[in-house]
mmCIF file with all atom_site columns, C-alpha atoms in Angstrom:
data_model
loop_
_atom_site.group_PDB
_atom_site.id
_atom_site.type_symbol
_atom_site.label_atom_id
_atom_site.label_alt_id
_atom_site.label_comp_id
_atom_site.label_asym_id
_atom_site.label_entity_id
_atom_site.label_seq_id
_atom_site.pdbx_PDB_ins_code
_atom_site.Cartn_x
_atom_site.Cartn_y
_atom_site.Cartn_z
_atom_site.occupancy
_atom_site.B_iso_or_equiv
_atom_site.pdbx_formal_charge
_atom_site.auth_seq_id
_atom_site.auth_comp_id
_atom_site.auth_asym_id
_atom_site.auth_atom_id
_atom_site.pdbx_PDB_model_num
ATOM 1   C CA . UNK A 1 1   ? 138.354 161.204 57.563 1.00 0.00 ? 2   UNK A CA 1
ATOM 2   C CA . UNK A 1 2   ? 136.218 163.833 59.215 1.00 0.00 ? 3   UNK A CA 1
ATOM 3   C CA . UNK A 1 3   ? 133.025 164.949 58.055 1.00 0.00 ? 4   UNK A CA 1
ATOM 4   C CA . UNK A 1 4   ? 132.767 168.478 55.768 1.00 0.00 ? 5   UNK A CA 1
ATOM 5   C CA . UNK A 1 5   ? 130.375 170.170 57.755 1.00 0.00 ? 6   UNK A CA 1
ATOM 6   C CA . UNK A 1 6   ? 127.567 171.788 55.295 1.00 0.00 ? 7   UNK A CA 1
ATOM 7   C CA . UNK A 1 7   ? 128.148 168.632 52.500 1.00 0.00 ? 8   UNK A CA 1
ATOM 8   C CA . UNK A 1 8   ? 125.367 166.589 52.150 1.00 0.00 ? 9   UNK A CA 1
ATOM 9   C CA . UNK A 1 9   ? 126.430 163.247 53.085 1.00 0.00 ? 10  UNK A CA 1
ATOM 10  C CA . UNK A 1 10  ? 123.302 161.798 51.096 1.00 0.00 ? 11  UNK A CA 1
ATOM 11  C CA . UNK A 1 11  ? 123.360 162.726 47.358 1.00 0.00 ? 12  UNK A CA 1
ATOM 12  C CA . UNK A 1 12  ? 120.600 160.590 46.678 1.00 0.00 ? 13  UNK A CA 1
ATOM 13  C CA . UNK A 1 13  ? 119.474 156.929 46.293 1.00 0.00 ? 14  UNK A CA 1
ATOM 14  C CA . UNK A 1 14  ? 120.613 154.022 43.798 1.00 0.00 ? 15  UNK A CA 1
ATOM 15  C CA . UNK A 1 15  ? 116.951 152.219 44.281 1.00 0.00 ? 16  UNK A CA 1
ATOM 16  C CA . UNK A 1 16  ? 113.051 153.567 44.585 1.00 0.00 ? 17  UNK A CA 1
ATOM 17  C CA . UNK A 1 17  ? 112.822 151.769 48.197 1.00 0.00 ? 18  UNK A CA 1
ATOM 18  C CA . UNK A 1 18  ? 115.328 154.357 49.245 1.00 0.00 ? 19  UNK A CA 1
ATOM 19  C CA . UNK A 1 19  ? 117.367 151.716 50.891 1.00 0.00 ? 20  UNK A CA 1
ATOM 20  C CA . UNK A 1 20  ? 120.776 152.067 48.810 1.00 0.00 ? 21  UNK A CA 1
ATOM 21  C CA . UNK A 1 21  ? 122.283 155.297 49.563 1.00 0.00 ? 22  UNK A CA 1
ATOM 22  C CA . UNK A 1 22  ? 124.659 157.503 47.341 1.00 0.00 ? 23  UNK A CA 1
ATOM 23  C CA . UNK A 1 23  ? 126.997 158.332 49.731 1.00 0.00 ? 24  UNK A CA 1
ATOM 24  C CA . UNK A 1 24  ? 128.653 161.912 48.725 1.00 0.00 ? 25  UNK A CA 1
ATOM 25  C CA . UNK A 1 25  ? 132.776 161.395 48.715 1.00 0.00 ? 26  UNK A CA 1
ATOM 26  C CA . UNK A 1 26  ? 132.887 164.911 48.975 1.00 0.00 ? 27  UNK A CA 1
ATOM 27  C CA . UNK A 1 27  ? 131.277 164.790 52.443 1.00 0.00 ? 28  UNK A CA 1
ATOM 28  C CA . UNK A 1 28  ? 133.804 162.655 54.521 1.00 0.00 ? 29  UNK A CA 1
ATOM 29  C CA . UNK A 1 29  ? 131.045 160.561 55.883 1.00 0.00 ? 30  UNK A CA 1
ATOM 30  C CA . UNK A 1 30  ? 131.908 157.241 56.744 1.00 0.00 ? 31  UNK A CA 1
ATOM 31  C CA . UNK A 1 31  ? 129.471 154.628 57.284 1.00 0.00 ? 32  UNK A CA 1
ATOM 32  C CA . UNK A 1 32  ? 131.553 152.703 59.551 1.00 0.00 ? 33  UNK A CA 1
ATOM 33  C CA . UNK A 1 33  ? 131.372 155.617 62.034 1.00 0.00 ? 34  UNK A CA 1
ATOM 34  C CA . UNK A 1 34  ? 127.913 157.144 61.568 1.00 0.00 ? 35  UNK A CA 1
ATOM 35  C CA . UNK A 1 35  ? 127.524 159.442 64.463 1.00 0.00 ? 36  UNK A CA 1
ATOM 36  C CA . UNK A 1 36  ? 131.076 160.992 63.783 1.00 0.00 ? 37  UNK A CA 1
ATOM 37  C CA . UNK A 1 37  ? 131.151 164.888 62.685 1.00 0.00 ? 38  UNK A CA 1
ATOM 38  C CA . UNK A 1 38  ? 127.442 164.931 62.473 1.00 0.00 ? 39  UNK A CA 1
ATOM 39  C CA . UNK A 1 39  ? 125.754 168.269 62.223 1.00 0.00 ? 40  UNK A CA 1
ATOM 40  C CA . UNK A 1 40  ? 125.683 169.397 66.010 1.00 0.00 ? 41  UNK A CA 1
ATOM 41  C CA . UNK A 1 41  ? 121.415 169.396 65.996 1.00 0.00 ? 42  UNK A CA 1
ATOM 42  C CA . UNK A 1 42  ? 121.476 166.033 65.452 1.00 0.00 ? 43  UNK A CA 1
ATOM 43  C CA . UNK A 1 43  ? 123.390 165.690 69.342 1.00 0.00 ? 44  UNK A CA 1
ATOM 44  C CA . UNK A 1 44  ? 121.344 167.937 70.772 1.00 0.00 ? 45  UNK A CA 1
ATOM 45  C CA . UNK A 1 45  ? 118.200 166.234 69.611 1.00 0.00 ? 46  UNK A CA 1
ATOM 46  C CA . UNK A 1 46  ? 118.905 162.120 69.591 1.00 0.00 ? 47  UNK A CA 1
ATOM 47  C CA . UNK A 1 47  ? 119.919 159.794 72.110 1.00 0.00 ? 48  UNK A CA 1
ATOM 48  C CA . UNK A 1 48  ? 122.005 157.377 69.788 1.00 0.00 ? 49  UNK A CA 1
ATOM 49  C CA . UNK A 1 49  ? 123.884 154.032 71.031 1.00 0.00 ? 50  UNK A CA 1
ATOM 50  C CA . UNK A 1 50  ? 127.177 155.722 72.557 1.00 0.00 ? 51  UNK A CA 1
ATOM 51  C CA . UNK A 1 51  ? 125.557 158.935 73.132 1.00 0.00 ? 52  UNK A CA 1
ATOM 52  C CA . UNK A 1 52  ? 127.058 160.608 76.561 1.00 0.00 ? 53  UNK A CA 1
ATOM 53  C CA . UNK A 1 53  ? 123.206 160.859 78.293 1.00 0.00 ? 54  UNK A CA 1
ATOM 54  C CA . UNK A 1 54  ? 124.344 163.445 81.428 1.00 0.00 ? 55  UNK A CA 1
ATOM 55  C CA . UNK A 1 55  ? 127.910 164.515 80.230 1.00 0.00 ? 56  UNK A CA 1
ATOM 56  C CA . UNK A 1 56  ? 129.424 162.342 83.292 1.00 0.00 ? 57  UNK A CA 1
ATOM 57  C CA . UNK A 1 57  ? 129.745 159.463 81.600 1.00 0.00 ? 58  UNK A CA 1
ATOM 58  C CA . UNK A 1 58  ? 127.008 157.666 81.583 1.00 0.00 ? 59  UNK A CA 1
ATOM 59  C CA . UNK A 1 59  ? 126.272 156.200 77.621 1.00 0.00 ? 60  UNK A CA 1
ATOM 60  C CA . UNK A 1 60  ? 123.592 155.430 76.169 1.00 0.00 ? 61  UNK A CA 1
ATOM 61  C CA . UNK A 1 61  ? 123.328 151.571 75.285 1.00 0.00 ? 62  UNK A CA 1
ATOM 62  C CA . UNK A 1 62  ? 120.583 151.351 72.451 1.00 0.00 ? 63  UNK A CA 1
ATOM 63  C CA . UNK A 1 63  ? 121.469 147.578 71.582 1.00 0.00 ? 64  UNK A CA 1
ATOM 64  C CA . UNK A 1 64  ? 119.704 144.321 72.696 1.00 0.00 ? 65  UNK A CA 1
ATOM 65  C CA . UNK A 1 65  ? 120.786 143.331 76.031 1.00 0.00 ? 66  UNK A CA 1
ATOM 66  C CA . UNK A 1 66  ? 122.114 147.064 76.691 1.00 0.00 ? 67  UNK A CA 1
ATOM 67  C CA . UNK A 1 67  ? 120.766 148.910 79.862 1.00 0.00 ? 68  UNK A CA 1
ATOM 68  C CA . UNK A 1 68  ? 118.051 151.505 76.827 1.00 0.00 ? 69  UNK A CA 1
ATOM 69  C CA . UNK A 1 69  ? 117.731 147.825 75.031 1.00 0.00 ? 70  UNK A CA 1
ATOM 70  C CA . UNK A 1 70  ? 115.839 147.640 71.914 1.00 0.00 ? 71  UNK A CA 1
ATOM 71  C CA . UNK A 1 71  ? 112.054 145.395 72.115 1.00 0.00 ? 72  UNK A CA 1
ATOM 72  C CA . UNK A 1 72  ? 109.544 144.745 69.388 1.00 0.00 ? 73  UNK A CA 1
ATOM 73  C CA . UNK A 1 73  ? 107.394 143.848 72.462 1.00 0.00 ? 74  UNK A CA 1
ATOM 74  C CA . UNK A 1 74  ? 108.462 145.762 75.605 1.00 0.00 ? 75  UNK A CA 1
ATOM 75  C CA . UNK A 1 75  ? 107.770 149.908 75.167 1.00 0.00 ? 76  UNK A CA 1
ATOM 76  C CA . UNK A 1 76  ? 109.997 150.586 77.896 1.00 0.00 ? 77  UNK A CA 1
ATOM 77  C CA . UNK A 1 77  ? 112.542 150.527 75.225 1.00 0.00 ? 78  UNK A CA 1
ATOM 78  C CA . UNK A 1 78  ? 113.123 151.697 71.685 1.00 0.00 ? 79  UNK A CA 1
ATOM 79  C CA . UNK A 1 79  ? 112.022 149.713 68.358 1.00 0.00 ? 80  UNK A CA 1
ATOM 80  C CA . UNK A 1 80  ? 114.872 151.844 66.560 1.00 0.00 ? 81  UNK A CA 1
ATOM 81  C CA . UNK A 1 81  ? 118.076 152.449 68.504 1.00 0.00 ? 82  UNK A CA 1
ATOM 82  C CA . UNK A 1 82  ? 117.361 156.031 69.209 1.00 0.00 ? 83  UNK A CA 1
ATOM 83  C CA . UNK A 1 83  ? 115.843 157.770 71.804 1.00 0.00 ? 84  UNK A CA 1
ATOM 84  C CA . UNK A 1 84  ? 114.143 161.757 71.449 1.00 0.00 ? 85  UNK A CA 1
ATOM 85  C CA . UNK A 1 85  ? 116.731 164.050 73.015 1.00 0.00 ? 86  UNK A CA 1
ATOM 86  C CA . UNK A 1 86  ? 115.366 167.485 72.254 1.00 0.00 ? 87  UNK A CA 1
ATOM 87  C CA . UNK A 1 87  ? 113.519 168.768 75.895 1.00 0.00 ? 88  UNK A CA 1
ATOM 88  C CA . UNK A 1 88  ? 114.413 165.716 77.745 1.00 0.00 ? 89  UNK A CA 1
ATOM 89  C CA . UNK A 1 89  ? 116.237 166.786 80.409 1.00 0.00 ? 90  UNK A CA 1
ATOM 90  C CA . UNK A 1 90  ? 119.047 164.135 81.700 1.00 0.00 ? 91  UNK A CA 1
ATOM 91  C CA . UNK A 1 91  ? 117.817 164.313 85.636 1.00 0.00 ? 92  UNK A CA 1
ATOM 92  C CA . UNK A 1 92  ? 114.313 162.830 84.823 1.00 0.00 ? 93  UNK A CA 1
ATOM 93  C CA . UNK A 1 93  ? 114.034 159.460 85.474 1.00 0.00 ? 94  UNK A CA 1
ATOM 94  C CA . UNK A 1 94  ? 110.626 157.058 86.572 1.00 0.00 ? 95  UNK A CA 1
ATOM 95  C CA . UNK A 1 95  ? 110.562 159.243 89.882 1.00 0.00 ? 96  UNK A CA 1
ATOM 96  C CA . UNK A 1 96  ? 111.293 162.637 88.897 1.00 0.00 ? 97  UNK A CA 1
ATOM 97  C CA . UNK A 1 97  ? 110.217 164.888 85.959 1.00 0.00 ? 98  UNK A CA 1
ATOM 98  C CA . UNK A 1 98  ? 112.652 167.754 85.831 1.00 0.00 ? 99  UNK A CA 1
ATOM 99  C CA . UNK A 1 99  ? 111.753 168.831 82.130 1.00 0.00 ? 100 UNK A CA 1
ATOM 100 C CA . UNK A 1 100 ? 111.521 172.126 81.620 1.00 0.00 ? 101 UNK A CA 1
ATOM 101 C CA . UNK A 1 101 ? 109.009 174.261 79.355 1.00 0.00 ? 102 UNK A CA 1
ATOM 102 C CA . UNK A 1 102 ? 108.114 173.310 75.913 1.00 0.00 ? 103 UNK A CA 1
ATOM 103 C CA . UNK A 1 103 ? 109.165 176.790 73.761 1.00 0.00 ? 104 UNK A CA 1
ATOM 104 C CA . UNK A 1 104 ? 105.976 177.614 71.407 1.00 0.00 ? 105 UNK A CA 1
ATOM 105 C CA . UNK A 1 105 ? 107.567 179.877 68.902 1.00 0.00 ? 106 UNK A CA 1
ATOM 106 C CA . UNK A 1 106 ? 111.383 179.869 68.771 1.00 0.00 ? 107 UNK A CA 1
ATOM 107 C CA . UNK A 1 107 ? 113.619 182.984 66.792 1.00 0.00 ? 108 UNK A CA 1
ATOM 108 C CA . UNK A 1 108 ? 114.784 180.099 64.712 1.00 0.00 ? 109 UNK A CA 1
ATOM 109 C CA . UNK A 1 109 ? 110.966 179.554 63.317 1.00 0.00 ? 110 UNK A CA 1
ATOM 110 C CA . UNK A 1 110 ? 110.844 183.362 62.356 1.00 0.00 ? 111 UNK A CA 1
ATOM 111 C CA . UNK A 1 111 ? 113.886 183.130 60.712 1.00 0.00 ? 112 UNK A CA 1
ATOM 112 C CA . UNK A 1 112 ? 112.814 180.416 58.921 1.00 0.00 ? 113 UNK A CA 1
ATOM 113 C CA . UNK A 1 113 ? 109.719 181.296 58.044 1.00 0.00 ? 114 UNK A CA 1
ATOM 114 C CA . UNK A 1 114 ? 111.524 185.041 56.894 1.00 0.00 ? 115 UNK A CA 1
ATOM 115 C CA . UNK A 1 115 ? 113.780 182.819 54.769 1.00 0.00 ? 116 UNK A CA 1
ATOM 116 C CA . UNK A 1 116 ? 110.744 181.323 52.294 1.00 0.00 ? 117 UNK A CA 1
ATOM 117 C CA . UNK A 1 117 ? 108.935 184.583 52.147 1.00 0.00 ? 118 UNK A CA 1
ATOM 118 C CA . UNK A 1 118 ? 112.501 185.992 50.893 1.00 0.00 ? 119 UNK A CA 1
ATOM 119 C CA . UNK A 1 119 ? 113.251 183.667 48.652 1.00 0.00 ? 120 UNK A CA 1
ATOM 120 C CA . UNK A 1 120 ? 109.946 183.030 47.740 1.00 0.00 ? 121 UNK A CA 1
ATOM 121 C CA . UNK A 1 121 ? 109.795 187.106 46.688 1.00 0.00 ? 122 UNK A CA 1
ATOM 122 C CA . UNK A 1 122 ? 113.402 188.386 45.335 1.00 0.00 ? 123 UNK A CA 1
ATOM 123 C CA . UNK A 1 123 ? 115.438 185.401 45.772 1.00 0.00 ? 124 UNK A CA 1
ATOM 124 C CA . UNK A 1 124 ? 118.065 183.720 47.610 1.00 0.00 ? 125 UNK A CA 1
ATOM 125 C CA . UNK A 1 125 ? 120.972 186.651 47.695 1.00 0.00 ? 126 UNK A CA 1
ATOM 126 C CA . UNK A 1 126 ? 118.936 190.035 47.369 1.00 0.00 ? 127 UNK A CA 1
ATOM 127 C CA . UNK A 1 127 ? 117.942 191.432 50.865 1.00 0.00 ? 128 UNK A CA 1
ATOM 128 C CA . UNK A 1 128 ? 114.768 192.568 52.146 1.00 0.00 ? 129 UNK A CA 1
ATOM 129 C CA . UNK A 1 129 ? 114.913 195.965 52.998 1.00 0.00 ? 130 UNK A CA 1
ATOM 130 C CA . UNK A 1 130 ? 111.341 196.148 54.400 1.00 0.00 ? 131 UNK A CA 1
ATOM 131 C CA . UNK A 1 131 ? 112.677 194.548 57.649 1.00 0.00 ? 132 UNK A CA 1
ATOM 132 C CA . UNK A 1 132 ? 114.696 196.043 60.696 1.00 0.00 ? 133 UNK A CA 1
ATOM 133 C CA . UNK A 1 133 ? 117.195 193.515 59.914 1.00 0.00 ? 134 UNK A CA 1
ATOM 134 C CA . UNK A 1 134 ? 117.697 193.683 55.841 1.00 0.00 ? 135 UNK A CA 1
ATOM 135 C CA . UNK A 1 135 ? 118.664 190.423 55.254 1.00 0.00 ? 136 UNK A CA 1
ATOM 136 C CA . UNK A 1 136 ? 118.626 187.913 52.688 1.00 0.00 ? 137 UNK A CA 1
ATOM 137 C CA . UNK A 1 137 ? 116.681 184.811 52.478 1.00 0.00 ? 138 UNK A CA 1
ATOM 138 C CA . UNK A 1 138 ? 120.644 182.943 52.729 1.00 0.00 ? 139 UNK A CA 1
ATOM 139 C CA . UNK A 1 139 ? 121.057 185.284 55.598 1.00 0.00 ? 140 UNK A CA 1
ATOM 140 C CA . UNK A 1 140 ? 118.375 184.385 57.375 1.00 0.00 ? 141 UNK A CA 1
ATOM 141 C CA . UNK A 1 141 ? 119.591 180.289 57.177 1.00 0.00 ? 142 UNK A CA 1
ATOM 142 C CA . UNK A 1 142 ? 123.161 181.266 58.215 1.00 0.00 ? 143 UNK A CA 1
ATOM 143 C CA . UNK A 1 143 ? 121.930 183.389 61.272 1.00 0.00 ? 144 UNK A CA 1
ATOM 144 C CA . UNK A 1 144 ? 120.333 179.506 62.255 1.00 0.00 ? 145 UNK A CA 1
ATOM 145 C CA . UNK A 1 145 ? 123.480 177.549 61.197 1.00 0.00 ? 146 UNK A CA 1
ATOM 146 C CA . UNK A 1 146 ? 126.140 180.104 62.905 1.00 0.00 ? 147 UNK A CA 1
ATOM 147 C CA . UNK A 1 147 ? 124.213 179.791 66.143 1.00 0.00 ? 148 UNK A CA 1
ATOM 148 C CA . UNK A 1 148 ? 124.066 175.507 65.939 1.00 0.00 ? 149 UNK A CA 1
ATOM 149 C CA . UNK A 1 149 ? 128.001 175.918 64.683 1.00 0.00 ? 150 UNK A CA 1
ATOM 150 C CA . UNK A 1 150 ? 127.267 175.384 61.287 1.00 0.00 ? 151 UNK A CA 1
ATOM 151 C CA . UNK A 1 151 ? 129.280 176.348 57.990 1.00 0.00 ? 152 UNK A CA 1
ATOM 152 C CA . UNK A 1 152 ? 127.198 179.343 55.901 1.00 0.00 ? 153 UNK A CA 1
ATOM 153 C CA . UNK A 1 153 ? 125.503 178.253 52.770 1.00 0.00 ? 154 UNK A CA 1
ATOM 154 C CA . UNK A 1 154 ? 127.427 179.610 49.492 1.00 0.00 ? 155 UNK A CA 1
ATOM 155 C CA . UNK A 1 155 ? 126.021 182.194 47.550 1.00 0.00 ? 156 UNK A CA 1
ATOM 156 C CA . UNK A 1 156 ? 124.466 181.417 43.589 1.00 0.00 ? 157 UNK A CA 1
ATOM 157 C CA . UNK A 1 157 ? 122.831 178.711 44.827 1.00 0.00 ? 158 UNK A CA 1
ATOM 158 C CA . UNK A 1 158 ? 119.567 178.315 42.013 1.00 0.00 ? 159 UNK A CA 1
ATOM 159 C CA . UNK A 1 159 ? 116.376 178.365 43.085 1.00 0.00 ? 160 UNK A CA 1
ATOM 160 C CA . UNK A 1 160 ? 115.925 175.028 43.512 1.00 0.00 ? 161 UNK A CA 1
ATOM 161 C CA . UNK A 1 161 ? 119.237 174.186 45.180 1.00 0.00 ? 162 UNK A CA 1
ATOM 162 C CA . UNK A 1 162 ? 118.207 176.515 48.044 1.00 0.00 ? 163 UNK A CA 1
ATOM 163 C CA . UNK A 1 163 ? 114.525 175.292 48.255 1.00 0.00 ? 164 UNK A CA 1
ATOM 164 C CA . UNK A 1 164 ? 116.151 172.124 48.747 1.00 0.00 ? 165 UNK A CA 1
ATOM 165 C CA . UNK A 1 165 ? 118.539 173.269 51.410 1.00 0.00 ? 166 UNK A CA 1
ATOM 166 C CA . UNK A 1 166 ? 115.558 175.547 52.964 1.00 0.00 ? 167 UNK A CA 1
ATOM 167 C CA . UNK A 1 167 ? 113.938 172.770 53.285 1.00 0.00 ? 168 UNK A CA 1
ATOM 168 C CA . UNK A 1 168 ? 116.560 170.223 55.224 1.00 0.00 ? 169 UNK A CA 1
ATOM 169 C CA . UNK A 1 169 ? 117.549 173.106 56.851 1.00 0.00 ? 170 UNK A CA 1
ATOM 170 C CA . UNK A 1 170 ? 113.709 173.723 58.588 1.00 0.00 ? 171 UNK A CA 1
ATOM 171 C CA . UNK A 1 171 ? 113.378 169.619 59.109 1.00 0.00 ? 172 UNK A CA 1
ATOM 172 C CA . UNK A 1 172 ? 116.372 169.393 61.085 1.00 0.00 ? 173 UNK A CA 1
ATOM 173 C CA . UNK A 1 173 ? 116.194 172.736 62.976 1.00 0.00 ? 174 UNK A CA 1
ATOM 174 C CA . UNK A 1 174 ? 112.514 172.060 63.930 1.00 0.00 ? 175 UNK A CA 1
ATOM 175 C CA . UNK A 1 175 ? 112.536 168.197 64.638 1.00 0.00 ? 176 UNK A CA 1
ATOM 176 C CA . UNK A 1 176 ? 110.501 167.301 66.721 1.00 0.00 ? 177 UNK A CA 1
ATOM 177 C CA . UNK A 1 177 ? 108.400 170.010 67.294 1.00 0.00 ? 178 UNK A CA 1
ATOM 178 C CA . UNK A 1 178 ? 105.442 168.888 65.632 1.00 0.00 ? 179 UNK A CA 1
ATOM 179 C CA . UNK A 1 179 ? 105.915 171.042 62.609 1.00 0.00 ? 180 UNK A CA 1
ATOM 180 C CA . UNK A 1 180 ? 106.751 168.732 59.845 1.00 0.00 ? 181 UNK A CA 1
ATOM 181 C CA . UNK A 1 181 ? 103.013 167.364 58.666 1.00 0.00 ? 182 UNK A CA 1
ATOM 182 C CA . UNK A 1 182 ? 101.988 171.205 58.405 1.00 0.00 ? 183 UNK A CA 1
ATOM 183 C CA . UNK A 1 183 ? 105.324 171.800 56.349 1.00 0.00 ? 184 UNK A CA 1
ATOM 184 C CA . UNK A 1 184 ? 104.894 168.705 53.932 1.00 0.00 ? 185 UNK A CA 1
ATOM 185 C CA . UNK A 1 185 ? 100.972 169.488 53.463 1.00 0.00 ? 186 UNK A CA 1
ATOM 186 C CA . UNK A 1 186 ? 101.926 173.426 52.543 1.00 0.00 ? 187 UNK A CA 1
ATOM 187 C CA . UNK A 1 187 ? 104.816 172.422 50.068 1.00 0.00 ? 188 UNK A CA 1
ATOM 188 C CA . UNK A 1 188 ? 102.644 169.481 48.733 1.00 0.00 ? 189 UNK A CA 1
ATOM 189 C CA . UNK A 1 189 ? 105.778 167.148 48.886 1.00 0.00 ? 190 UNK A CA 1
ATOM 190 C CA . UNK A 1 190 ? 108.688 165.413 50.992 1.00 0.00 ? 191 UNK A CA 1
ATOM 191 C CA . UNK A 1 191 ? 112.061 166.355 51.149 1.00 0.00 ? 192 UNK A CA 1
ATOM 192 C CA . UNK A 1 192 ? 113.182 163.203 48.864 1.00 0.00 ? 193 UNK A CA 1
ATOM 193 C CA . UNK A 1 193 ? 116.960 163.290 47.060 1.00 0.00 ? 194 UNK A CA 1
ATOM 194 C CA . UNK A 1 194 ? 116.825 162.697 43.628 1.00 0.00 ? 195 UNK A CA 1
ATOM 195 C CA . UNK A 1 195 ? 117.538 158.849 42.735 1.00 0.00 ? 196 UNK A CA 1
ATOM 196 C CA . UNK A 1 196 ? 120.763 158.208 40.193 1.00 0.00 ? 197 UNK A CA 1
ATOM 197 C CA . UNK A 1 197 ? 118.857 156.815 37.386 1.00 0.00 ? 198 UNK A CA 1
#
């Protein structure tokens, strides 16, 4: 079964170590096949065991004993299984550094960043009509999610429900790009799903 793209595949968690997942039927995700149907960030920004590193071919083999490995002792290679994708480039190698520019402010950040003040302000649905663009806060996220090939978020979503999908939406857009510790010291508080209890 493939994945529903915009369904959480995480509803929550069944313990308080967050270890026991609440997988969401709705989703399609199947934990047999993890990196199947994935939201197309996550490719763009993880090397993964299996992951196609220059599009010729060449995988990725994050296991121990693979060519990436994994070491608790040798940092050559990963602790994890994954490797940072976002602004590697696939020609660099020990010899050669053929990574480009790091981007300091990206459209997606202002759009993000539009999004709270929005919904912050009138809400989720109602558009701003102060800005050259008069859009809504949900408007704003879909412009981001159209672009990476995403679904659009619904409309009615509660407060809440679309703080908490702001929320995921500006940790995966922005991964890795050194934003999250400002983010969880201005909300006051992780993204955590709720546990089933």
């Amino acid at each position: 079964m493939k994945w529903q793209m915009g369904e959480l595949p995480i509803l929550g968690y069944a313990d308080a170590n967050h270890l026991q997942p609440i997988i969401n039927p709705a989703s399609g995700y199947d934990p047999m096949k993890p990196y199947e149907g994935r939201d197309p960030r996550f490719y763009a920004s993880i090397y993964y065991n299996g992951a196609d590193r220059n599009l010729a071919g060449s995988l990725i083999q994050t296991y121990v004993g693979g060519a990436e490995g994994i070491s608790t002792t040798d940092r050559r290679y990963t602790r994890t299984g994954y490797y940072l994708r976002k602004f590697n480039n696939h020609r660099s190698g020990a010899s050669n550094n053929s990574d480009g520019a790091v981007r300091l402010f990206r459209l997606a950040e202002l759009y993000l960043n539009f999004a709270e003040a929005a919904y912050q302000s009138v809400g989720a649905d109602v558009k701003v009509n102060d800005s050259n663009l008069g859009l809504s806060a949900r408007e704003a996220l879909n412009a981001i999610r159209k672009r990476a090939g995403m679904p659009d978020l619904k409309t009615g979503m509660t407060k809440e429900d679309f703080e908490k999908r702001y929320r995921n939406e500006r940790r995966i857009e922005l991964a890795f790009e050194e934003h999250r510790y400002f983010d969880v010291r201005q909300m006051g508080k992780f993204l955590v799903l709720p546990t089933n209890s």
